[in-house]
Amino acid sequence: MENKKLTFKSRVSGLLVIIFLAAFIPLFIKDFLNQSFPSMYISGGVFLLMIILLAGMRYIIHNGKLYLKMWFIPNGSVDINDIISVNRSYNSLSSNAGSLKRLSIYFKTNRMFWLISHVREKEFVETLKSINPYIDFCIPKETGKWRILDWDIYK
């Protein structure tokens, strides 16, 4: 299992895209009303760049390590044996996650954690378990009271 290279794409939440749209639509309207087309093109370009970056996030497991990549740019790696716990998180901190439904991964060293969000969560967790059975997983299976596109709004 450790020699096999597994790639997991980041989940892109419709809710996060709506938040981005809510931030950019007033800019578009203001620029359109002021006939400031260059500014409108720049705002649109920044919005598209954000969506492209969200869609390009990958989590790779290879040779007992977990790598973060955004398209072809590496964003870090960690030894899977250094992971102590994986928990459900809805933390809105900036991270390598295209969704607000995330997993927080805590490490032995540096007291740091990563927030990630991927499409095939169950397979990702099972892969981590097979490499390091000592990881403490706290990922509740219950659903919230309201669900929108597989995202728990209220617990």
PDB file of N, CA, C and O in Angstrom, residues 65-66 77-85 105-114 132:
ATOM      1  N   LYS A  65       3.949   9.101   3.137  1.00  0.00           N
ATOM      2  CA  LYS A  65       3.871  10.540   3.355  1.00  0.00           C
ATOM      3  C   LYS A  65       2.586  11.087   2.757  1.00  0.00           C
ATOM      4  O   LYS A  65       2.055  10.543   1.800  1.00  0.00           O
ATOM      5  N   LEU A  66       2.121  12.198   3.343  1.00  0.00           N
ATOM      6  CA  LEU A  66       0.967  12.927   2.828  1.00  0.00           C
ATOM      7  C   LEU A  66       1.478  14.245   2.263  1.00  0.00           C
ATOM      8  O   LEU A  66       2.133  15.016   2.960  1.00  0.00           O
ATOM      9  N   SER A  77       4.537  18.581   2.998  1.00  0.00           N
ATOM     10  CA  SER A  77       4.373  17.149   3.181  1.00  0.00           C
ATOM     11  C   SER A  77       4.610  16.810   4.640  1.00  0.00           C
ATOM     12  O   SER A  77       5.234  17.573   5.375  1.00  0.00           O
ATOM     13  N   VAL A  78       4.101  15.666   5.039  1.00  0.00           N
ATOM     14  CA  VAL A  78       4.273  15.189   6.405  1.00  0.00           C
ATOM     15  C   VAL A  78       4.284  13.661   6.388  1.00  0.00           C
ATOM     16  O   VAL A  78       3.637  13.038   5.542  1.00  0.00           O
ATOM     17  N   ASP A  79       5.054  13.089   7.295  1.00  0.00           N
ATOM     18  CA  ASP A  79       5.083  11.644   7.448  1.00  0.00           C
ATOM     19  C   ASP A  79       3.777  11.210   8.114  1.00  0.00           C
ATOM     20  O   ASP A  79       3.374  11.778   9.137  1.00  0.00           O
ATOM     21  N   ILE A  80       3.098  10.235   7.549  1.00  0.00           N
ATOM     22  CA  ILE A  80       1.811   9.787   8.086  1.00  0.00           C
ATOM     23  C   ILE A  80       1.964   9.215   9.492  1.00  0.00           C
ATOM     24  O   ILE A  80       1.054   9.304  10.306  1.00  0.00           O
ATOM     25  N   ASN A  81       3.137   8.681   9.825  1.00  0.00           N
ATOM     26  CA  ASN A  81       3.369   8.171  11.171  1.00  0.00           C
ATOM     27  C   ASN A  81       3.455   9.290  12.204  1.00  0.00           C
ATOM     28  O   ASN A  81       3.419   9.022  13.408  1.00  0.00           O
ATOM     29  N   ASP A  82       3.588  10.544  11.777  1.00  0.00           N
ATOM     30  CA  ASP A  82       3.598  11.687  12.693  1.00  0.00           C
ATOM     31  C   ASP A  82       2.199  12.224  12.974  1.00  0.00           C
ATOM     32  O   ASP A  82       2.039  13.139  13.775  1.00  0.00           O
ATOM     33  N   ILE A  83       1.184  11.680  12.317  1.00  0.00           N
ATOM     34  CA  ILE A  83      -0.192  12.126  12.548  1.00  0.00           C
ATOM     35  C   ILE A  83      -0.703  11.476  13.829  1.00  0.00           C
ATOM     36  O   ILE A  83      -0.586  10.259  14.006  1.00  0.00           O
ATOM     37  N   ILE A  84      -1.258  12.301  14.728  1.00  0.00           N
ATOM     38  CA  ILE A  84      -1.793  11.740  15.973  1.00  0.00           C
ATOM     39  C   ILE A  84      -3.322  11.678  15.968  1.00  0.00           C
ATOM     40  O   ILE A  84      -3.893  10.797  16.591  1.00  0.00           O
ATOM     41  N   SER A  85      -3.981  12.621  15.270  1.00  0.00           N
ATOM     42  CA  SER A  85      -5.448  12.557  15.237  1.00  0.00           C
ATOM     43  C   SER A  85      -6.005  13.238  13.989  1.00  0.00           C
ATOM     44  O   SER A  85      -5.374  14.118  13.411  1.00  0.00           O
ATOM     45  N   ILE A 105      -6.101  17.672  10.690  1.00  0.00           N
ATOM     46  CA  ILE A 105      -5.101  16.641  10.928  1.00  0.00           C
ATOM     47  C   ILE A 105      -4.048  17.229  11.856  1.00  0.00           C
ATOM     48  O   ILE A 105      -3.413  18.228  11.522  1.00  0.00           O
ATOM     49  N   TYR A 106      -3.868  16.599  13.027  1.00  0.00           N
ATOM     50  CA  TYR A 106      -2.916  17.076  14.028  1.00  0.00           C
ATOM     51  C   TYR A 106      -1.677  16.192  14.024  1.00  0.00           C
ATOM     52  O   TYR A 106      -1.774  14.975  13.869  1.00  0.00           O
ATOM     53  N   PHE A 107      -0.512  16.825  14.220  1.00  0.00           N
ATOM     54  CA  PHE A 107       0.770  16.138  14.145  1.00  0.00           C
ATOM     55  C   PHE A 107       1.485  16.128  15.493  1.00  0.00           C
ATOM     56  O   PHE A 107       1.240  16.991  16.328  1.00  0.00           O
ATOM     57  N   LYS A 108       2.399  15.167  15.680  1.00  0.00           N
ATOM     58  CA  LYS A 108       3.201  15.070  16.899  1.00  0.00           C
ATOM     59  C   LYS A 108       4.118  16.278  17.054  1.00  0.00           C
ATOM     60  O   LYS A 108       4.317  16.778  18.144  1.00  0.00           O
ATOM     61  N   THR A 109       4.697  16.699  15.954  1.00  0.00           N
ATOM     62  CA  THR A 109       5.700  17.757  16.009  1.00  0.00           C
ATOM     63  C   THR A 109       5.087  19.124  15.749  1.00  0.00           C
ATOM     64  O   THR A 109       4.092  19.262  15.049  1.00  0.00           O
ATOM     65  N   ASN A 110       5.669  20.133  16.309  1.00  0.00           N
ATOM     66  CA  ASN A 110       5.352  21.545  16.065  1.00  0.00           C
ATOM     67  C   ASN A 110       3.957  21.980  16.499  1.00  0.00           C
ATOM     68  O   ASN A 110       3.570  23.109  16.242  1.00  0.00           O
ATOM     69  N   ARG A 111       3.161  21.109  17.097  1.00  0.00           N
ATOM     70  CA  ARG A 111       1.799  21.458  17.526  1.00  0.00           C
ATOM     71  C   ARG A 111       1.007  22.134  16.413  1.00  0.00           C
ATOM     72  O   ARG A 111       0.249  23.064  16.637  1.00  0.00           O
ATOM     73  N   MET A 112       1.225  21.709  15.201  1.00  0.00           N
ATOM     74  CA  MET A 112       0.501  22.321  14.089  1.00  0.00           C
ATOM     75  C   MET A 112      -0.552  21.351  13.563  1.00  0.00           C
ATOM     76  O   MET A 112      -0.567  20.181  13.926  1.00  0.00           O
ATOM     77  N   PHE A 113      -1.431  21.887  12.719  1.00  0.00           N
ATOM     78  CA  PHE A 113      -2.455  21.053  12.105  1.00  0.00           C
ATOM     79  C   PHE A 113      -2.735  21.555  10.701  1.00  0.00           C
ATOM     80  O   PHE A 113      -2.446  22.691  10.358  1.00  0.00           O
ATOM     81  N   TRP A 114      -3.277  20.658   9.878  1.00  0.00           N
ATOM     82  CA  TRP A 114      -3.713  20.998   8.531  1.00  0.00           C
ATOM     83  C   TRP A 114      -5.223  20.861   8.471  1.00  0.00           C
ATOM     84  O   TRP A 114      -5.806  19.963   9.075  1.00  0.00           O
ATOM     85  N   ASN A 132      -1.078   3.980   9.293  1.00  0.00           N
ATOM     86  CA  ASN A 132      -0.811   4.255  10.701  1.00  0.00           C
ATOM     87  C   ASN A 132      -2.063   3.935  11.519  1.00  0.00           C
ATOM     88  O   ASN A 132      -2.943   4.769  11.679  1.00  0.00           O
TER      89      ASN A 132
END
